[in-house]
Short mmCIF file of C-alpha atoms and ligand atoms in Angstrom, two decimals:
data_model
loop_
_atom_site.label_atom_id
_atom_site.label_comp_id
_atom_site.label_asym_id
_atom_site.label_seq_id
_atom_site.Cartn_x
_atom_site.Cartn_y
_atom_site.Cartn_z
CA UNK A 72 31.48 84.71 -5.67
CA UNK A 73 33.97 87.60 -6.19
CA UNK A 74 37.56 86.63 -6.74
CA UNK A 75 40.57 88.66 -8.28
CA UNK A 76 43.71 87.40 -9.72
CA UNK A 77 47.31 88.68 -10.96
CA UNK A 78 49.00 87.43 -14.47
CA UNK A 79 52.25 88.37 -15.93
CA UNK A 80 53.14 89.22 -18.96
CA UNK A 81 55.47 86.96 -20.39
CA UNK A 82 58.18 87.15 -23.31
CA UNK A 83 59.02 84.44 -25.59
CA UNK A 84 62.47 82.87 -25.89
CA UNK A 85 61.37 80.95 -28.82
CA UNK A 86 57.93 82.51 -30.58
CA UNK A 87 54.73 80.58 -31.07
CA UNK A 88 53.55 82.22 -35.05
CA UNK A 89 50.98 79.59 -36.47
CA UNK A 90 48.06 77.33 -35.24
CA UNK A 91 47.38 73.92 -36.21
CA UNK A 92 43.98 74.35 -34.87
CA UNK A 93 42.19 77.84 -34.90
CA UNK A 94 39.36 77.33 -32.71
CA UNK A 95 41.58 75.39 -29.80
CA UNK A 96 44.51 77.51 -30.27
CA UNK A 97 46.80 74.52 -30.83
CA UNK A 98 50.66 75.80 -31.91
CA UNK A 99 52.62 74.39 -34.61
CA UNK A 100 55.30 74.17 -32.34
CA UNK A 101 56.19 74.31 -28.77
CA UNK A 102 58.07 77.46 -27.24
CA UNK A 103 59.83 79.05 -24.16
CA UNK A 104 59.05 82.44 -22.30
CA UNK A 105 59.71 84.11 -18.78
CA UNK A 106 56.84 85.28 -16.83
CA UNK A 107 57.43 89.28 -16.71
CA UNK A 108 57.22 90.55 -12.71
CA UNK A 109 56.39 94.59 -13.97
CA UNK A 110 53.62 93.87 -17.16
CA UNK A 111 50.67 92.56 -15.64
CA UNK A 112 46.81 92.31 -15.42
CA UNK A 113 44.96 92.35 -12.37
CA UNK A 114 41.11 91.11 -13.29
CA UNK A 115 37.82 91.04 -10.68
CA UNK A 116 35.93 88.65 -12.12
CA UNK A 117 31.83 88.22 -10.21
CA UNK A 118 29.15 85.23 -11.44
CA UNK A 119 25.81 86.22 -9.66
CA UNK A 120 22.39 86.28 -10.08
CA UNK A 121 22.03 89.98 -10.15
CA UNK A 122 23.71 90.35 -13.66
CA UNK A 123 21.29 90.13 -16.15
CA UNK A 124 23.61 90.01 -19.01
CA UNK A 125 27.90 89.56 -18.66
CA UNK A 126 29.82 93.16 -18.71
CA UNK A 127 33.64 93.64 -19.37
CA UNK A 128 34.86 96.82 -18.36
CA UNK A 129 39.10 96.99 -19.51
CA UNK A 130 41.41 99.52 -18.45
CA UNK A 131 37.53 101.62 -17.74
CA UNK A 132 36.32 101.33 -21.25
CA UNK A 133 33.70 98.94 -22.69
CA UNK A 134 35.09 97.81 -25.96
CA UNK A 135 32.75 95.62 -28.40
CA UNK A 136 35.54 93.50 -29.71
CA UNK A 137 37.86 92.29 -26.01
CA UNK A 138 34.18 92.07 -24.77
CA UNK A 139 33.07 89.15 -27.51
CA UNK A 140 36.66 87.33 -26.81
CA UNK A 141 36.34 87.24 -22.76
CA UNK A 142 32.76 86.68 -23.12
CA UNK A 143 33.80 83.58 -25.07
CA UNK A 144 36.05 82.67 -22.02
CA UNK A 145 33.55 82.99 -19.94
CA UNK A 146 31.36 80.25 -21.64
CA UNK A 147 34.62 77.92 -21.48
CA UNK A 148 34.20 78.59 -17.98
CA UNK A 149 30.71 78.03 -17.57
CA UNK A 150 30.89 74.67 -19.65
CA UNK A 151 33.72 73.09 -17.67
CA UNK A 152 32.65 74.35 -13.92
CA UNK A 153 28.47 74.02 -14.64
CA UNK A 154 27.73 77.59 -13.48
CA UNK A 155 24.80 79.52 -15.49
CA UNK A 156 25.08 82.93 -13.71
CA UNK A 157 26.25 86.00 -15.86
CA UNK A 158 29.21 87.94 -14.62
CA UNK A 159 31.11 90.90 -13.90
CA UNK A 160 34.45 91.31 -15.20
CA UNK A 161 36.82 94.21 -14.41
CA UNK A 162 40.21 94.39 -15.68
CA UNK A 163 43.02 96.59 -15.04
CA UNK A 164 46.35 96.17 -17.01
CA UNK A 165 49.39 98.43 -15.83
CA UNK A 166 51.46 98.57 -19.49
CA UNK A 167 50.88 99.29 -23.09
CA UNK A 168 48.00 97.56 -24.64
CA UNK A 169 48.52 95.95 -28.34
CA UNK A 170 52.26 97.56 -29.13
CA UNK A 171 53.93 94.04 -28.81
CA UNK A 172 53.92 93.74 -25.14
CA UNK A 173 51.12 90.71 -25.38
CA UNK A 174 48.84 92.18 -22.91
CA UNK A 175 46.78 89.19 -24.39
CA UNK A 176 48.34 86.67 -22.55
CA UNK A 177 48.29 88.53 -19.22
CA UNK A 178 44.80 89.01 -19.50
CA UNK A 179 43.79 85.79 -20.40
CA UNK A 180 45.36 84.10 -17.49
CA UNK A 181 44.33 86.60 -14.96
CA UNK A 182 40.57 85.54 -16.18
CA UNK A 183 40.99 82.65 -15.98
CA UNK A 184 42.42 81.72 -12.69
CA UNK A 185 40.26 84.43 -11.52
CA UNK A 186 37.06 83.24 -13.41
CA UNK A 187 37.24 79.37 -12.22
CA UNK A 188 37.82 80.45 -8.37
CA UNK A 189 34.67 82.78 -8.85
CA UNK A 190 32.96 79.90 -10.26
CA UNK A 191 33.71 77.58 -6.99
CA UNK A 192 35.47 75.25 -9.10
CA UNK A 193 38.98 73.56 -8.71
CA UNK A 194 41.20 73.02 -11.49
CA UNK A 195 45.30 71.47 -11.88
CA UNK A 196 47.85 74.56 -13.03
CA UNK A 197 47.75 72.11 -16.07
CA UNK A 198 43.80 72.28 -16.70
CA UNK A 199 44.25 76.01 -16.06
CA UNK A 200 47.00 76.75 -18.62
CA UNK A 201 45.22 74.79 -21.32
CA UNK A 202 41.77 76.64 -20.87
CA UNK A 203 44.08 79.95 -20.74
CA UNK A 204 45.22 78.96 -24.08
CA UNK A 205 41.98 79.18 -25.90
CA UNK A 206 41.62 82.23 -24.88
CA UNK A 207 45.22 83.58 -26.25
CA UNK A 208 47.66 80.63 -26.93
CA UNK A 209 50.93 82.54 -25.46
CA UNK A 210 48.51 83.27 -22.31
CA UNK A 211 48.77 79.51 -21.57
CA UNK A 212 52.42 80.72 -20.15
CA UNK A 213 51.54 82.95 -17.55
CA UNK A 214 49.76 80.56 -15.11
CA UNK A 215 53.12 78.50 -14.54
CA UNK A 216 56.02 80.51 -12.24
CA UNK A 217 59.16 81.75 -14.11
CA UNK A 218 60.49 80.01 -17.71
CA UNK A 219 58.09 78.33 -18.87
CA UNK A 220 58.47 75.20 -21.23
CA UNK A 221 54.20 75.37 -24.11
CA UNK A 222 54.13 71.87 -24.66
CA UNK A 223 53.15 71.83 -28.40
CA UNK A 224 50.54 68.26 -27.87
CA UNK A 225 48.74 66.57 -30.24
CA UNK A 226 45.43 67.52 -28.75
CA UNK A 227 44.01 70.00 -26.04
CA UNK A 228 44.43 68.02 -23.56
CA UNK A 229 48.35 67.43 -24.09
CA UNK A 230 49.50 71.56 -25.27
CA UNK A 231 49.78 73.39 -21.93
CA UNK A 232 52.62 74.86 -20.03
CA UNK A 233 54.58 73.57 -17.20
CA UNK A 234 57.42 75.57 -15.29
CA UNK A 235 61.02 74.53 -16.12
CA UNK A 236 62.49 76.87 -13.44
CA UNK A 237 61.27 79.07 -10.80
CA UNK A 238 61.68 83.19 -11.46
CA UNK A 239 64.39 82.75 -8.60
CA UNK A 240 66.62 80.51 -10.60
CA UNK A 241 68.09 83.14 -13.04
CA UNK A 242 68.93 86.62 -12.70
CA UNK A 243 68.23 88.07 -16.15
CA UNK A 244 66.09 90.91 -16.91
CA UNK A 245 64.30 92.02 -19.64
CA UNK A 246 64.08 95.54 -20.40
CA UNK A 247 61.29 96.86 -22.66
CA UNK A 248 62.10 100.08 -24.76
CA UNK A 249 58.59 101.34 -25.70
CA UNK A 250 59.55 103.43 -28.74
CA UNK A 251 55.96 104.49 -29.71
CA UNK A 252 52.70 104.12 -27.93
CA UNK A 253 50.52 103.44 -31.11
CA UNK A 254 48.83 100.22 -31.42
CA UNK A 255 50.20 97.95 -33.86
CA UNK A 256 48.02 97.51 -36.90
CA UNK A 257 47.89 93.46 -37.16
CA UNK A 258 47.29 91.76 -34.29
CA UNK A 259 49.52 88.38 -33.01
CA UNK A 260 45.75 86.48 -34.46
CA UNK A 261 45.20 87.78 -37.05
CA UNK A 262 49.27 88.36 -38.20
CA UNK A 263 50.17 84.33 -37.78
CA UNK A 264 47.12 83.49 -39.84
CA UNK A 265 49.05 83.83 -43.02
CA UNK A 266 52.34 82.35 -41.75
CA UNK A 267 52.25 79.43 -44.17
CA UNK A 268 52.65 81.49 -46.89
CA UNK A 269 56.39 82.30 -46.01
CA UNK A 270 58.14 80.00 -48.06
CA UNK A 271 60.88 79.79 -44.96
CA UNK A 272 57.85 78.87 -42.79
CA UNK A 273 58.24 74.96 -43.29
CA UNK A 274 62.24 75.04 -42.57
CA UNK A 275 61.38 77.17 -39.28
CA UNK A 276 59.29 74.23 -38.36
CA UNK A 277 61.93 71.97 -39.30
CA UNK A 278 64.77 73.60 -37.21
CA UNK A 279 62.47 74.14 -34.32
CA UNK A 280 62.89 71.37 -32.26
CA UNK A 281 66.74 71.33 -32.18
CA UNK A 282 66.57 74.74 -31.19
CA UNK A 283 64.32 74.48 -28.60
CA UNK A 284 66.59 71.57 -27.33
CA UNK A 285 69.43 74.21 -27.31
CA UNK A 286 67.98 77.19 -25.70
CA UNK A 287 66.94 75.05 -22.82
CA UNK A 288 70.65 73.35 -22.05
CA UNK A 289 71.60 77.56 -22.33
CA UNK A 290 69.06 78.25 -19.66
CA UNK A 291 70.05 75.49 -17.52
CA UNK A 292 73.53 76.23 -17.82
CA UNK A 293 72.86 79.71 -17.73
CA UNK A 294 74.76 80.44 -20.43
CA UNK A 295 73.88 83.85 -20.96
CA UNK A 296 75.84 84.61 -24.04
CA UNK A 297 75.13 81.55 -25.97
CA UNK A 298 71.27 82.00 -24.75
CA UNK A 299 71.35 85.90 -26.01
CA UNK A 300 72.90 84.89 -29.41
CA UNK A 301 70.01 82.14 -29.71
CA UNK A 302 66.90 84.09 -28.59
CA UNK A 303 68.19 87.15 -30.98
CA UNK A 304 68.14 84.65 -33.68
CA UNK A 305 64.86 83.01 -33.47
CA UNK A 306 63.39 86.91 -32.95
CA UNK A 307 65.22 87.85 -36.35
CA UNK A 308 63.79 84.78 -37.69
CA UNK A 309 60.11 85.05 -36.72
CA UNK A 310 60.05 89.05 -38.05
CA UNK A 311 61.90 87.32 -41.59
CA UNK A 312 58.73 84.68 -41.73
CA UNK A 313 56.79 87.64 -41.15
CA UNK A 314 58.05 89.87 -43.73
CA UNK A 315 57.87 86.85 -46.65
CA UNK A 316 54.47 85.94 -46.30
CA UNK A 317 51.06 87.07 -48.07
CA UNK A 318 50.32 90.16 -47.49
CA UNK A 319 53.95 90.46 -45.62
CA UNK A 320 53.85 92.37 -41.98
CA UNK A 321 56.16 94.92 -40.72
CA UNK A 322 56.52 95.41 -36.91
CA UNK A 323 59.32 97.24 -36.74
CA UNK A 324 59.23 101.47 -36.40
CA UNK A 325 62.54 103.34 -37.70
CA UNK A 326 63.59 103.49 -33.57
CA UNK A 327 62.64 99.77 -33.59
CA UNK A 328 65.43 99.38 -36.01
CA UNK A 329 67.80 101.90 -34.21
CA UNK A 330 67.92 100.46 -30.76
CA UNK A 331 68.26 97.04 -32.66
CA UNK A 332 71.77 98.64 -33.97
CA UNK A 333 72.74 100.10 -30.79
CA UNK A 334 72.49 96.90 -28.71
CA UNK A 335 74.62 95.45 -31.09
CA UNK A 336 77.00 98.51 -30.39
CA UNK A 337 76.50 97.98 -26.86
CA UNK A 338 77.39 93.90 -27.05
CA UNK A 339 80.85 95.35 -27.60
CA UNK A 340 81.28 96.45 -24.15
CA UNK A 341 78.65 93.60 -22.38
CA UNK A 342 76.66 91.01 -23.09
CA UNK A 343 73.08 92.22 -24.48
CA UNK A 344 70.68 90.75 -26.87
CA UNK A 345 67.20 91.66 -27.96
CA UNK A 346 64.11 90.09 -28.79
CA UNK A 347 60.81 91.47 -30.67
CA UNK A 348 57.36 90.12 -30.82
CA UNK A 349 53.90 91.41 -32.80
CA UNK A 350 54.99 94.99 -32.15
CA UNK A 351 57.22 97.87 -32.35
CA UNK A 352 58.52 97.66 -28.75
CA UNK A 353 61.83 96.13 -27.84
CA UNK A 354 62.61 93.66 -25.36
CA UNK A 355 66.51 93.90 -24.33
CA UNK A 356 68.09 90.89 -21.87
CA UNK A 357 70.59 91.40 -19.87
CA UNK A 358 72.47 89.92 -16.60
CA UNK A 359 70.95 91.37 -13.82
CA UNK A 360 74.76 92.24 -12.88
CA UNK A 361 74.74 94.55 -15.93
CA UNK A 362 71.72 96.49 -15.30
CA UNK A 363 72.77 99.97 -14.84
CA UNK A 364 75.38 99.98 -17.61
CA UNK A 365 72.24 99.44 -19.92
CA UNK A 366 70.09 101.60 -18.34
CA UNK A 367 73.01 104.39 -18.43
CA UNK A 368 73.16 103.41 -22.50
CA UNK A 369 68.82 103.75 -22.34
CA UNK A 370 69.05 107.25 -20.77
CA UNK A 371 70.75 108.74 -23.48
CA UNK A 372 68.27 107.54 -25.69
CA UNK A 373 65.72 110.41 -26.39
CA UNK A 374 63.48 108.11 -29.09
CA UNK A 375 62.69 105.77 -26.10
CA UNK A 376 59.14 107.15 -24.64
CA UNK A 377 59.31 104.48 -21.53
CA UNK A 378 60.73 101.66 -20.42
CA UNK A 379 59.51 98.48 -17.95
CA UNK A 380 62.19 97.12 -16.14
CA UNK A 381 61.32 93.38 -15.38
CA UNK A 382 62.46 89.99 -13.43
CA UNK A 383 61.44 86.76 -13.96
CA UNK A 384 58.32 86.77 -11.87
CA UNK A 385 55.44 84.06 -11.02
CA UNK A 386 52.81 82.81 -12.39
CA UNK A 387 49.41 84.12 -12.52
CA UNK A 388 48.16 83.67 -8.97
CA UNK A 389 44.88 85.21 -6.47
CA UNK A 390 45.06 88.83 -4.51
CA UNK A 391 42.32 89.93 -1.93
CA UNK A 392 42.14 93.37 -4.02
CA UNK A 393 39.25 93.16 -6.09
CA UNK A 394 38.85 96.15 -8.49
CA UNK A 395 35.27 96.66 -8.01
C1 DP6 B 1096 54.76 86.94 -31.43
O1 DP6 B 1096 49.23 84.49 -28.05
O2 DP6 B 1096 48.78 86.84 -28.82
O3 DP6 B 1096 54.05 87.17 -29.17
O4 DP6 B 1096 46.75 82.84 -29.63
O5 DP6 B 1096 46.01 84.35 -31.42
O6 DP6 B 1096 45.92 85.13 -29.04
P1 DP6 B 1096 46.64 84.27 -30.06
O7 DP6 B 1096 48.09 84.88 -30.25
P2 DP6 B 1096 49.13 85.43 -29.17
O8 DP6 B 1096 50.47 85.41 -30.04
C2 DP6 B 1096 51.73 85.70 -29.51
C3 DP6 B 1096 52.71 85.80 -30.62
C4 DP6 B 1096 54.11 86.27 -30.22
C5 DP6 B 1096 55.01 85.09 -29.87
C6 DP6 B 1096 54.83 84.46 -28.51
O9 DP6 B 1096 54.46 85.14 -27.54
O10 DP6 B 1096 55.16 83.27 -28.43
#
């Protein structure tokens, strides 16, 4: 069967940087995103008996290395659903692969919704967002609709994401300043590998819980300022783990760093916070209400190469489109 599904992108409040268990892709701690309605994947996904072998064609190209990874998701999907065909998988992803836009957990989710209906089997949004997971932990996010709570669990079964509001509930947007189209050099897997070695690693992990405990009374009160001053921190907090550990990583680009100073300059006149993840792109936040005054402030800002204007948006869900 040939079925074809749509998964956000989605940023996170508070970052997942470290795995208790490589293989399953369990975190070290739980964390909080919002699905992202203009960064997503669309992905065609065929099991048939005509395929001799699987293919995985992304964005058009064949690439050895996203080929081994969804070819590994496909087995998961084989295993759990008892199908033995080979497949077809097309992907199509409308934003910036790799530059800290986590593409990764778009694509992830769109194969697997997509993958399990093309098998003929059922699964619970649960059972979906924790095979999503092993494919990219943060892609365990996207299947829910709008902020999204990653339970951290003790075991596969119990780390998967549930919705804690629907995209409708809040009007914030997040604005992504791509400042450079390069790939980053690390990626998000291979980056939080070494996260232990920060020495402020373990009091993260202390502090998480309390925070996460904070940042969702903000949402629910939709507290935007004390939210913004919150998510900035925790952003500021995962890039310090990830400049103090073994070999250190740097993200950030010089206009990284610049439109980091000018939302701050910009706070003076409304409220406007940033976050970063594995990447040199920026994600601002603003009220909805305050869109154009930021996007007046972005215009004027020659170092920015594009930007993706988003809502919170659904989960990853099925279209009758299929790529191929
Ligand atoms: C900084 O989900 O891409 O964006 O599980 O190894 O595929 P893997 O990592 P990934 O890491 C995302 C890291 C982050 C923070 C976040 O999205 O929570």
């Amino acid at each position: 069967m040939k079925v074809t599904a749509t998964a956000p992108s989605n940023i996170a409040f508070i970052k997942y940087w470290g795995k208790k268990d490589e293989t399953l892709r369990l975190p070290e701690n739980a964390s909080i995103s919002m699905n992202l309605s203009n960064m997503n994947t669309i992905t065609t996904v065929e099991f048939s008996g005509k395929y001799k072998k699987d293919s995985v064609i992304i964005n058009n190209k064949r690439n050895k290395k996203d080929k081994e990874r969804v070819i590994k998701h496909l087995n998961r999907i084989r295993k759990i659903s008892g199908i033995k065909e080979k497949a077809k998988v097309v992907s199509e992803t409308r934003f910036s692969i790799g530059t800290g836009s986590s593409s990764s957990a778009a694509g992830f989710a769109a194969l697997s919704l997509a993958g399990v209906k093309a098998a003929d089997f059922d699964m619970s949004e649960k059972n979906l967002s924790i095979l999503a997971r092993q494919g990219s932990g943060s892609a365990c996010r996207s299947i829910p609709d709008g902020f999204v709570e990653w339970l951290k669990g003790k075991n596969s079964k119990t780390s998967y994401s549930y919705s804690l509001y629907p995209a409708s509930y809040w009007n914030i947007l997040d604005i992504v300043a791509v400042v450079n189209k390069k790939k980053k050099e690390i990626k998000s897997t291979k980056g939080m590998k070494n996260a232990k070695t920060s020495s402020f690693y373990k009091t993260r992990l202390k502090r998480i819980n309390s925070k996460i405990k904070f940042l969702k009374l903000f949402i629910k009160n939709k507290d935007f300022v004390s939210f913004g001053h919150l998510i900035e921190a925790e952003a500021l907090e995962l890039h310090s783990i990830m400049l103090t550990c073994n070999p250190y990583l740097m993200y950030w680009l010089p206009n990284t760093v610049l439109l980091m100073h000018l939302v701050r300059l910009w706070r003076k006149e409304f409220p406007v916070y940033f976050t970063i993840n594995t990447g040199q792109d920026i994600h601002i936040i603003v009220e909805e209400k305050n869109k154009d005054k930021l996007l007046n402030k972005l215009k004027k800002v020659k170092e920015i190469k594009h930007i993706f204007i988003n809502k919170p948006s659904k989960g990853a869900r099925l279209i009758k489109n299929h790529l191929f």
